[in-house]
Tab-separated table of C-alpha atoms and ligand atoms in Angstrom:
chain	number	residue	atom	x	y	z
A	161	UNK	CA	194.698	110.252	61.551
A	162	UNK	CA	194.510	114.061	61.545
A	163	UNK	CA	198.241	114.644	61.467
A	164	UNK	CA	200.505	115.684	58.589
A	165	UNK	CA	201.267	112.775	56.254
A	166	UNK	CA	204.997	112.526	55.580
A	167	UNK	CA	206.214	111.484	52.123
A	168	UNK	CA	206.908	107.776	51.776
A	169	UNK	CA	205.505	107.065	55.269
A	170	UNK	CA	203.184	104.107	55.871
A	171	UNK	CA	200.332	106.617	55.790
A	172	UNK	CA	201.415	108.055	52.448
A	173	UNK	CA	201.887	104.659	50.835
A	174	UNK	CA	198.589	103.446	52.242
A	175	UNK	CA	196.812	106.478	50.772
A	176	UNK	CA	198.579	105.880	47.458
A	177	UNK	CA	197.915	102.164	47.101
A	178	UNK	CA	195.265	100.827	49.467
A	179	UNK	CA	191.518	100.794	48.768
A	180	UNK	CA	189.910	100.417	52.209
A	181	UNK	CA	186.730	98.682	53.346
A	182	UNK	CA	183.952	100.875	54.778
A	183	UNK	CA	186.034	104.026	54.464
A	184	UNK	CA	185.256	107.386	52.860
A	185	UNK	CA	188.068	107.847	50.306
A	186	UNK	CA	188.038	111.667	50.543
A	187	UNK	CA	188.268	111.664	54.344
A	188	UNK	CA	190.930	108.989	54.116
A	189	UNK	CA	193.039	111.146	51.797
A	190	UNK	CA	192.530	114.213	53.979
A	191	UNK	CA	193.152	112.631	57.365
A	192	UNK	CA	195.255	109.566	56.629
A	193	UNK	CA	194.844	106.174	58.274
A	194	UNK	CA	195.419	105.043	61.836
A	195	UNK	CA	198.420	102.747	61.553
A	196	UNK	CA	198.035	100.006	64.134
A	197	UNK	CA	201.459	98.765	65.135
A	198	UNK	CA	200.790	96.198	67.849
A	199	UNK	CA	198.325	94.892	70.400
A	200	UNK	CA	198.446	94.065	74.080
A	201	UNK	CA	195.374	92.583	75.775
A	202	UNK	CA	192.422	94.883	75.119
A	203	UNK	CA	194.665	97.670	73.790
A	204	UNK	CA	196.153	98.548	70.449
A	205	UNK	CA	199.126	100.864	69.898
A	206	UNK	CA	199.766	103.203	66.992
A	207	UNK	CA	203.171	103.791	65.450
A	208	UNK	CA	203.956	106.636	67.830
A	209	UNK	CA	203.276	104.356	70.798
A	210	UNK	CA	199.931	105.922	71.754
A	211	UNK	CA	197.607	103.305	73.245
A	212	UNK	CA	193.900	102.946	72.634
A	213	UNK	CA	191.551	100.731	74.574
A	214	UNK	CA	189.526	99.110	71.808
A	215	UNK	CA	186.021	98.936	73.218
A	216	UNK	CA	184.794	97.402	69.948
A	217	UNK	CA	187.166	94.392	69.941
A	218	UNK	CA	188.133	95.516	66.450
A	219	UNK	CA	184.950	94.645	64.556
A	220	UNK	CA	183.027	92.950	67.411
A	221	UNK	CA	185.406	90.042	67.036
A	222	UNK	CA	188.722	89.973	68.951
A	223	UNK	CA	187.118	88.418	72.025
A	224	UNK	CA	190.486	87.366	73.456
A	225	UNK	CA	192.105	90.729	72.793
A	226	UNK	CA	194.941	91.493	70.421
A	227	UNK	CA	197.928	89.504	71.675
A	228	UNK	CA	196.830	86.087	72.877
A	229	UNK	CA	199.893	83.863	72.969
A	230	UNK	CA	198.002	80.597	73.205
A	231	UNK	CA	196.239	81.322	69.930
A	232	UNK	CA	199.550	82.253	68.321
A	233	UNK	CA	201.111	79.017	69.592
A	234	UNK	CA	198.158	76.905	68.409
A	235	UNK	CA	198.479	78.427	64.936
A	236	UNK	CA	202.251	77.927	64.948
A	237	UNK	CA	201.980	74.268	65.965
A	238	UNK	CA	199.438	73.600	63.239
A	239	UNK	CA	201.452	75.444	60.575
A	240	UNK	CA	204.438	73.250	61.429
A	241	UNK	CA	202.414	70.026	61.264
A	242	UNK	CA	200.164	70.699	58.256
A	243	UNK	CA	199.901	74.240	56.875
A	244	UNK	CA	197.034	73.491	54.539
A	245	UNK	CA	194.705	70.845	53.440
A	246	UNK	CA	191.134	71.005	52.210
A	247	UNK	CA	187.845	69.305	52.971
A	248	UNK	CA	186.518	68.631	49.448
A	249	UNK	CA	186.140	65.082	48.056
A	250	UNK	CA	185.914	63.288	51.444
A	251	UNK	CA	189.108	64.825	52.886
A	252	UNK	CA	189.261	65.808	56.533
A	253	UNK	CA	191.653	66.341	59.431
A	254	UNK	CA	191.451	65.460	63.113
A	255	UNK	CA	190.936	69.073	64.170
A	256	UNK	CA	188.135	69.551	61.671
A	257	UNK	CA	186.199	66.582	63.046
A	258	UNK	CA	186.846	67.717	66.628
A	259	UNK	CA	185.705	71.285	65.955
A	260	UNK	CA	182.599	70.126	64.086
A	261	UNK	CA	181.687	67.899	67.036
A	262	UNK	CA	182.334	70.727	69.491
A	263	UNK	CA	180.191	73.219	67.565
A	264	UNK	CA	177.263	70.816	67.292
A	265	UNK	CA	177.521	70.172	71.039
A	266	UNK	CA	177.904	73.844	72.056
A	267	UNK	CA	175.051	75.066	69.864
A	268	UNK	CA	172.723	72.303	71.040
A	269	UNK	CA	171.894	71.417	67.428
A	270	UNK	CA	171.447	67.778	68.344
A	271	UNK	CA	172.122	65.401	65.494
A	272	UNK	CA	173.169	68.338	63.338
A	273	UNK	CA	176.318	69.013	61.385
A	274	UNK	CA	178.828	71.835	61.040
A	275	UNK	CA	179.916	73.259	57.683
A	276	UNK	CA	183.041	75.436	57.450
A	277	UNK	CA	183.733	78.616	55.485
A	278	UNK	CA	186.026	81.589	55.952
A	279	UNK	CA	183.872	84.682	56.503
A	280	UNK	CA	180.574	85.661	58.024
A	281	UNK	CA	179.209	86.643	54.626
A	282	UNK	CA	180.031	83.209	53.228
A	283	UNK	CA	178.369	81.548	56.204
A	284	UNK	CA	175.183	83.557	55.676
A	285	UNK	CA	175.143	82.839	51.950
A	286	UNK	CA	175.712	79.149	52.677
A	287	UNK	CA	172.590	79.166	54.871
A	288	UNK	CA	170.563	80.627	51.984
A	289	UNK	CA	171.770	77.982	49.534
A	290	UNK	CA	171.046	75.227	52.051
A	291	UNK	CA	167.529	76.625	52.530
A	292	UNK	CA	167.008	76.372	48.755
A	293	UNK	CA	168.244	72.773	48.718
A	294	UNK	CA	165.993	71.900	51.670
A	295	UNK	CA	162.825	73.176	50.023
A	296	UNK	CA	163.681	71.747	46.609
A	297	UNK	CA	164.199	68.282	48.053
A	298	UNK	CA	160.834	68.516	49.772
A	299	UNK	CA	159.132	69.257	46.481
A	300	UNK	CA	158.832	73.007	46.989
A	301	UNK	CA	161.400	74.479	44.604
A	302	UNK	CA	159.474	77.751	44.299
A	303	UNK	CA	160.375	78.621	47.902
A	304	UNK	CA	163.331	80.912	47.096
A	305	UNK	CA	162.809	84.322	48.669
A	306	UNK	CA	164.501	85.407	51.876
A	307	UNK	CA	163.074	87.836	54.403
A	308	UNK	CA	165.502	89.919	56.451
A	309	UNK	CA	164.811	93.008	58.556
A	310	UNK	CA	165.297	96.728	58.178
A	311	UNK	CA	168.556	97.952	59.746
A	312	UNK	CA	170.078	94.451	59.636
A	313	UNK	CA	173.711	93.768	58.730
A	314	UNK	CA	174.556	90.347	57.307
A	315	UNK	CA	177.703	90.927	55.243
A	316	UNK	CA	179.121	92.343	52.027
A	317	UNK	CA	178.922	89.645	49.345
A	318	UNK	CA	176.007	90.071	46.982
A	319	UNK	CA	173.331	87.950	48.652
A	320	UNK	CA	174.559	88.841	52.161
A	321	UNK	CA	174.465	92.542	51.275
A	322	UNK	CA	170.978	92.020	49.835
A	323	UNK	CA	169.925	90.727	53.241
A	324	UNK	CA	171.247	93.874	54.908
A	325	UNK	CA	168.602	96.442	55.731
A	326	UNK	CA	170.953	99.405	55.512
A	327	UNK	CA	170.839	101.808	52.571
A	328	UNK	CA	174.595	102.284	52.398
A	329	UNK	CA	175.039	98.574	51.675
A	330	UNK	CA	172.716	98.779	48.651
A	331	UNK	CA	173.109	102.272	47.226
A	332	UNK	CA	175.903	101.972	44.650
A	333	UNK	CA	175.215	98.372	43.813
A	334	UNK	CA	171.616	98.205	42.709
A	335	UNK	CA	170.815	95.873	45.593
A	336	UNK	CA	168.950	94.130	47.083
A	337	UNK	CA	168.729	91.401	44.464
A	338	UNK	CA	165.161	90.436	43.530
A	339	UNK	CA	163.726	88.016	46.084
A	340	UNK	CA	165.418	89.573	49.133
A	341	UNK	CA	162.724	91.246	51.213
A	342	UNK	CA	162.701	93.195	54.444
A	343	UNK	CA	160.313	93.455	57.343
A	344	UNK	CA	160.200	95.846	60.300
A	345	UNK	CA	163.155	96.139	62.677
A	346	UNK	CA	162.015	95.186	66.198
A	347	UNK	CA	163.347	98.313	67.906
A	348	UNK	CA	161.224	98.983	70.992
A	349	UNK	CA	162.806	102.407	71.612
A	350	UNK	CA	162.121	103.794	68.140
A	351	UNK	CA	159.425	101.489	66.803
A	352	UNK	CA	156.755	101.271	69.505
A	353	UNK	CA	153.685	103.439	68.896
A	354	UNK	CA	152.196	105.681	71.540
A	355	UNK	CA	150.154	103.622	73.988
A	356	UNK	CA	151.591	100.361	72.652
A	357	UNK	CA	153.237	97.988	75.134
A	358	UNK	CA	155.889	95.393	74.254
A	359	UNK	CA	153.347	92.590	73.858
A	360	UNK	CA	151.263	94.648	71.436
A	361	UNK	CA	154.419	95.655	69.572
A	362	UNK	CA	155.364	91.983	69.163
A	363	UNK	CA	151.880	91.233	67.811
A	364	UNK	CA	152.197	94.067	65.309
A	365	UNK	CA	155.631	92.852	64.172
A	366	UNK	CA	154.276	89.323	63.720
A	367	UNK	CA	151.240	90.645	61.824
A	368	UNK	CA	153.475	92.710	59.520
A	369	UNK	CA	155.634	89.679	58.816
A	370	UNK	CA	152.566	87.578	58.055
A	371	UNK	CA	151.188	90.297	55.782
A	372	UNK	CA	154.472	90.335	53.826
A	373	UNK	CA	154.457	86.536	53.511
A	374	UNK	CA	150.865	86.504	52.269
A	375	UNK	CA	151.496	89.361	49.852
A	376	UNK	CA	154.500	87.586	48.313
A	377	UNK	CA	152.916	84.139	48.535
A	378	UNK	CA	154.046	81.618	51.190
A	379	UNK	CA	155.080	79.224	48.420
A	380	UNK	CA	157.748	81.710	47.345
A	381	UNK	CA	159.452	82.215	50.740
A	382	UNK	CA	162.382	80.001	51.760
A	383	UNK	CA	163.790	81.601	54.883
A	384	UNK	CA	163.865	84.404	57.414
A	385	UNK	CA	167.244	85.636	58.666
A	386	UNK	CA	167.933	87.598	61.846
A	387	UNK	CA	170.569	88.290	64.429
A	388	UNK	CA	169.384	87.591	67.987
A	389	UNK	CA	170.479	91.140	68.849
A	390	UNK	CA	171.030	93.417	65.879
A	391	UNK	CA	174.623	94.613	66.233
A	392	UNK	CA	175.482	96.899	63.317
A	393	UNK	CA	172.008	98.457	63.091
A	394	UNK	CA	172.449	99.983	66.544
A	395	UNK	CA	172.511	97.213	69.186
A	396	UNK	CA	168.809	96.504	69.075
A	397	UNK	CA	167.445	94.029	71.583
A	398	UNK	CA	164.025	92.814	70.379
A	399	UNK	CA	161.013	93.038	72.676
A	400	UNK	CA	160.334	90.081	74.980
A	401	UNK	CA	158.691	87.152	73.226
A	402	UNK	CA	159.602	88.446	69.754
A	403	UNK	CA	161.340	85.353	68.413
A	404	UNK	CA	158.836	82.896	69.873
A	405	UNK	CA	156.000	84.763	68.153
A	406	UNK	CA	157.884	85.290	64.874
A	407	UNK	CA	158.788	81.599	64.802
A	408	UNK	CA	155.092	80.686	65.095
A	409	UNK	CA	154.475	82.625	61.889
A	410	UNK	CA	157.488	81.059	60.161
A	411	UNK	CA	156.390	77.537	61.112
A	412	UNK	CA	152.868	78.179	59.861
A	413	UNK	CA	154.242	78.899	56.378
A	414	UNK	CA	157.105	76.361	56.334
A	415	UNK	CA	159.811	79.041	56.370
A	416	UNK	CA	163.258	78.271	57.819
A	417	UNK	CA	164.780	80.474	60.502
A	418	UNK	CA	168.436	81.364	59.847
A	419	UNK	CA	170.202	82.671	62.930
A	420	UNK	CA	173.121	85.038	62.268
A	421	UNK	CA	175.250	84.531	65.414
A	422	UNK	CA	178.315	86.106	63.849
A	423	UNK	CA	178.495	88.852	66.490
A	424	UNK	CA	176.282	87.344	69.218
A	425	UNK	CA	177.933	83.918	69.366
A	426	UNK	CA	180.599	82.713	71.781
A	427	UNK	CA	179.591	84.587	74.900
A	428	UNK	CA	179.076	88.114	73.600
A	429	UNK	CA	175.524	88.502	74.971
A	430	UNK	CA	176.133	86.716	78.285
A	431	UNK	CA	175.189	83.265	76.981
A	432	UNK	CA	177.136	80.952	74.719
A	433	UNK	CA	174.868	82.015	71.880
A	434	UNK	CA	172.518	84.920	71.351
A	435	UNK	CA	169.646	82.537	70.632
A	436	UNK	CA	169.620	81.664	74.348
A	437	UNK	CA	169.470	85.345	75.307
A	438	UNK	CA	166.385	85.940	73.143
A	439	UNK	CA	164.831	82.474	73.369
A	440	UNK	CA	165.040	81.492	69.713
A	441	UNK	CA	165.252	78.034	68.095
A	442	UNK	CA	166.878	78.276	64.673
A	443	UNK	CA	167.162	75.734	61.872
A	444	UNK	CA	170.684	76.928	61.040
A	445	UNK	CA	173.259	79.116	62.788
A	446	UNK	CA	176.061	81.153	61.211
A	447	UNK	CA	179.201	81.531	63.345
A	448	UNK	CA	182.361	83.576	62.741
A	449	UNK	CA	184.259	86.375	64.554
A	450	UNK	CA	184.408	85.024	68.160
A	451	UNK	CA	184.777	81.483	66.797
A	452	UNK	CA	188.507	82.161	66.437
A	453	UNK	CA	188.570	85.561	68.168
A	454	UNK	CA	189.276	86.593	64.545
A	455	UNK	CA	192.860	85.366	64.769
A	456	UNK	CA	192.123	83.456	61.577
A	457	UNK	CA	189.406	83.948	58.954
A	458	UNK	CA	187.144	81.016	59.752
A	459	UNK	CA	183.366	80.737	59.909
A	460	UNK	CA	180.875	77.921	60.259
A	461	UNK	CA	177.237	77.038	59.708
A	462	UNK	CA	175.657	74.576	62.105
A	463	UNK	CA	172.568	72.926	60.643
A	464	UNK	CA	169.705	70.911	62.072
A	465	UNK	CA	169.541	67.234	60.982
A	466	UNK	CA	166.737	67.895	58.472
A	467	UNK	CA	168.976	70.244	56.520
A	468	UNK	CA	171.730	67.652	56.284
A	469	UNK	CA	169.226	65.011	55.235
A	470	UNK	CA	168.102	67.321	52.424
A	471	UNK	CA	171.681	67.734	51.151
A	472	UNK	CA	172.084	63.966	51.243
A	473	UNK	CA	168.816	63.365	49.420
A	474	UNK	CA	169.628	66.026	46.837
A	475	UNK	CA	172.889	64.301	45.937
A	476	UNK	CA	171.634	60.745	46.215
A	477	UNK	CA	172.068	60.083	42.523
A	478	UNK	CA	175.816	60.418	42.948
A	479	UNK	CA	176.363	64.157	42.561
A	480	UNK	CA	178.510	66.219	44.884
A	481	UNK	CA	177.121	68.968	47.106
A	482	UNK	CA	178.158	71.752	44.706
A	483	UNK	CA	179.329	74.266	47.254
A	484	UNK	CA	182.597	74.927	49.049
A	485	UNK	CA	185.513	77.267	49.593
A	486	UNK	CA	189.187	76.427	49.111
A	487	UNK	CA	189.825	77.227	52.765
A	488	UNK	CA	186.701	75.529	54.236
A	489	UNK	CA	187.989	73.795	57.366
A	490	UNK	CA	191.488	75.260	57.013
A	491	UNK	CA	193.577	73.356	59.576
A	492	UNK	CA	195.143	76.485	61.075
A	493	UNK	CA	191.790	78.224	61.466
A	494	UNK	CA	190.402	75.080	63.040
A	495	UNK	CA	193.335	74.838	65.483
A	496	UNK	CA	192.910	78.478	66.474
A	497	UNK	CA	189.146	78.060	66.930
A	498	UNK	CA	189.597	74.955	69.086
A	499	UNK	CA	192.082	76.814	71.286
A	500	UNK	CA	189.823	79.876	71.522
A	501	UNK	CA	186.897	77.707	72.627
A	502	UNK	CA	189.121	75.969	75.177
A	503	UNK	CA	190.072	79.379	76.610
A	504	UNK	CA	186.424	80.498	76.693
A	505	UNK	CA	185.570	77.363	78.650
A	506	UNK	CA	188.493	77.727	81.060
A	507	UNK	CA	187.725	81.379	81.780
A	508	UNK	CA	184.013	80.686	82.318
A	509	UNK	CA	183.115	83.058	79.530
A	510	UNK	CA	179.395	83.271	80.263
A	511	UNK	CA	179.801	84.252	83.924
A	512	UNK	CA	182.676	86.605	83.140
A	513	UNK	CA	180.718	88.416	80.433
A	514	UNK	CA	177.667	88.708	82.679
A	515	UNK	CA	179.733	90.198	85.503
A	516	UNK	CA	181.744	92.605	83.341
A	517	UNK	CA	178.693	93.463	81.252
A	518	UNK	CA	176.658	94.348	84.337
A	519	UNK	CA	179.508	96.521	85.606
A	520	UNK	CA	179.855	98.387	82.303
A	521	UNK	CA	176.117	98.788	81.962
A	522	UNK	CA	175.914	100.154	85.516
A	523	UNK	CA	178.486	102.785	84.625
A	524	UNK	CA	176.661	103.673	81.405
A	525	UNK	CA	173.324	103.985	83.215
A	526	UNK	CA	174.854	106.364	85.755
A	527	UNK	CA	176.519	108.366	82.966
A	528	UNK	CA	173.281	108.361	80.966
A	529	UNK	CA	171.163	109.560	83.891
A	530	UNK	CA	173.439	112.585	84.286
A	531	UNK	CA	173.634	113.426	80.585
A	532	UNK	CA	171.037	115.615	78.868
A	533	UNK	CA	171.516	113.738	75.572
A	534	UNK	CA	171.452	110.059	76.565
A	535	UNK	CA	168.039	108.657	75.696
A	536	UNK	CA	168.647	104.981	76.359
A	537	UNK	CA	171.307	102.511	77.469
A	538	UNK	CA	170.609	99.034	76.093
A	539	UNK	CA	172.032	95.671	75.088
A	540	UNK	CA	173.062	92.435	76.764
A	541	UNK	CA	176.319	91.093	78.158
A	542	UNK	CA	179.251	92.945	76.640
A	543	UNK	CA	177.276	94.299	73.707
A	544	UNK	CA	175.962	97.661	74.831
A	545	UNK	CA	174.605	100.752	73.129
A	546	UNK	CA	173.956	104.313	74.206
A	547	UNK	CA	171.401	106.169	72.084
A	548	UNK	CA	171.850	109.936	71.934
A	549	UNK	CA	168.750	112.133	71.619
A	550	UNK	CA	167.818	115.807	71.598
A	551	UNK	CA	165.093	115.288	74.191
A	552	UNK	CA	165.118	112.489	76.731
A	553	UNK	CA	161.370	112.738	77.370
A	554	UNK	CA	160.063	112.798	73.814
A	555	UNK	CA	163.005	110.735	72.424
A	556	UNK	CA	163.327	113.325	69.644
A	557	UNK	CA	166.512	112.541	67.725
A	558	UNK	CA	169.392	114.992	67.475
A	559	UNK	CA	169.620	117.029	64.272
A	560	UNK	CA	171.454	114.664	61.869
A	561	UNK	CA	173.549	117.618	60.630
A	562	UNK	CA	175.201	117.767	64.052
A	563	UNK	CA	176.776	114.356	63.318
A	564	UNK	CA	176.847	113.736	67.062
A	565	UNK	CA	177.754	110.039	66.822
A	566	UNK	CA	180.785	110.548	64.565
A	567	UNK	CA	181.822	113.535	66.704
A	568	UNK	CA	181.762	111.284	69.773
A	569	UNK	CA	183.875	108.674	67.984
A	570	UNK	CA	186.466	111.298	67.101
A	571	UNK	CA	186.607	112.749	70.629
A	572	UNK	CA	186.810	109.262	72.170
A	573	UNK	CA	189.575	108.340	69.744
A	574	UNK	CA	191.562	111.379	70.814
A	575	UNK	CA	191.000	110.244	74.410
A	576	UNK	CA	192.416	106.795	73.623
A	577	UNK	CA	189.060	105.000	73.421
A	578	UNK	CA	187.800	103.222	70.336
A	579	UNK	CA	184.008	103.025	70.228
A	580	UNK	CA	181.764	102.830	67.174
A	581	UNK	CA	178.801	104.990	66.414
A	582	UNK	CA	175.908	103.721	64.361
A	583	UNK	CA	174.185	106.978	63.584
A	584	UNK	CA	173.626	108.430	67.041
A	585	UNK	CA	173.903	105.097	68.826
A	586	UNK	CA	177.301	104.657	70.482
A	587	UNK	CA	178.337	101.017	70.369
A	588	UNK	CA	180.518	99.140	72.847
A	589	UNK	CA	181.588	95.539	72.335
A	590	UNK	CA	184.956	95.185	74.082
A	591	UNK	CA	187.141	92.086	74.060
A	592	UNK	CA	185.499	89.557	76.375
A	593	UNK	CA	188.708	89.262	78.415
A	594	UNK	CA	188.169	92.808	79.690
A	595	UNK	CA	188.701	93.060	83.476
A	596	UNK	CA	187.170	95.321	86.129
A	597	UNK	CA	189.839	98.022	85.893
A	598	UNK	CA	189.541	98.093	82.106
A	599	UNK	CA	185.747	98.287	82.278
A	600	UNK	CA	186.114	101.261	84.608
A	601	UNK	CA	188.616	102.825	82.234
A	602	UNK	CA	186.259	102.434	79.251
A	603	UNK	CA	183.475	104.041	81.261
A	604	UNK	CA	185.722	106.866	82.470
A	605	UNK	CA	186.913	107.720	78.968
A	606	UNK	CA	183.346	107.438	77.661
A	607	UNK	CA	182.078	109.831	80.328
A	608	UNK	CA	184.823	112.380	79.644
A	609	UNK	CA	184.228	112.135	75.889
A	610	UNK	CA	180.475	112.523	76.273
A	611	UNK	CA	180.978	115.650	78.402
A	612	UNK	CA	183.235	117.084	75.687
A	613	UNK	CA	180.567	116.289	73.106
A	614	UNK	CA	177.889	117.981	75.225
A	615	UNK	CA	180.045	121.129	75.418
A	616	UNK	CA	180.602	121.003	71.656
A	617	UNK	CA	176.833	120.707	71.086
A	618	UNK	CA	176.206	123.511	73.600
A	619	UNK	CA	174.043	121.390	75.894
A	620	UNK	CA	176.396	120.918	78.873
B	131	LIG	C1	175.940	90.220	62.109
B	131	LIG	C2	176.953	90.074	61.037
B	131	LIG	N1	176.761	89.176	60.076
B	131	LIG	C3	177.651	88.993	59.088
B	131	LIG	C4	178.803	89.750	59.025
B	131	LIG	C5	179.764	89.547	57.891
B	131	LIG	O1	180.920	88.950	58.298
B	131	LIG	P1	182.253	89.034	57.383
B	131	LIG	O2	182.683	90.470	57.392
B	131	LIG	O3	183.211	88.110	58.053
B	131	LIG	O4	181.877	88.570	56.028
B	131	LIG	C6	179.048	90.698	60.018
B	131	LIG	C7	180.281	91.523	59.982
B	131	LIG	O5	180.432	92.468	60.699
B	131	LIG	C8	178.095	90.886	61.041
B	131	LIG	O6	178.264	91.813	61.986
């Protein structure tokens, strides 16, 4: 990136032939791509051998870093034994049954079942279809609409993108689809009114949700979807008691709660699942990313027993459950996921994340206290955000034309640190294997980059 592109180089061929995800084509053509050549622990290396500490674990996903040999060996063993089989028409494999059992146990969805897919978007869309089946079986087929939240990210396929609450996911596509609604994002830093405390904020959020349900008609609403902590919208931890109160409203109107654990699951927030961090009790959970440390595209939905019973009832007359992906329960993905979970258990993932997360947060709080443009440090476990502001007291945002977040990303990148801005919130979600020295290194590079940004903005 930002260096001359030589003819016939990887960069040149990539520009010529590759249409990228979430990339501005003009910038891509001007600056060229970052060609990632290899990984080692929490670091990646470009073609020239420059190393970057990836404090985003790629896309919030490579929890075991970029070169885990046990995962490679698990995949290799499975490829040699059985490189593919499917799970349609009553087929299964030992690993599939073992992983399903493990996921039901880990998530605490007693008596539930695990369904497999290959991406987070597919998992979220599967939850929506299961919600429709559930209500139909119970004689309420009009319950179809789904409520998500502003600033949410739930994926890129059409229904998943409709559940996003981010304009850039809808703009070119004429989304959201009809029947996908949004309620207020529970962001205490930006959303609380003057004089309002957290408890009052929670009441207002619950009242707004109820108002939306009543306006649309409770008989038309199937489900509510949320991440325990909103990752892509800016690492937004809801106010205390939020989910308990929201779930009261959902129960009152017979609306299912779909928990998107795609980022928060598998230790990220300092618990096995984000639902524990925010005290939520979902009807279904979508898992991906950390499930396999993204060494294989595999995702899962874990459902409460009532959801399974509905699928069974729906197909009682002899029909199949008309849903599935060729690679649902792919044996290699399953083998990698089982090995990843084994490693998480052996390393005591929850304690490790809490310790490393507290250390990183401590650094960020010190850095934030000394910076004139850090308004808030927030998050849980190893999922932390730093919100930049023009005025710490009033929380006035920086002028959007300054593009402070992207400027930070660029400076950090030049300093060998990969972070990810979401507007003016700087996101950090490093591989969960990060150690003390690496945490200190992330903080050191962040501090140096922030100081450079302050000088650039003329506020140092
Ligand atoms: C919270 C959340 N849900 C869903 C998704 C979609 O996952 P995938 O890209 O695997 O479809 C993502 C991806 O970043 C995500 O962060």
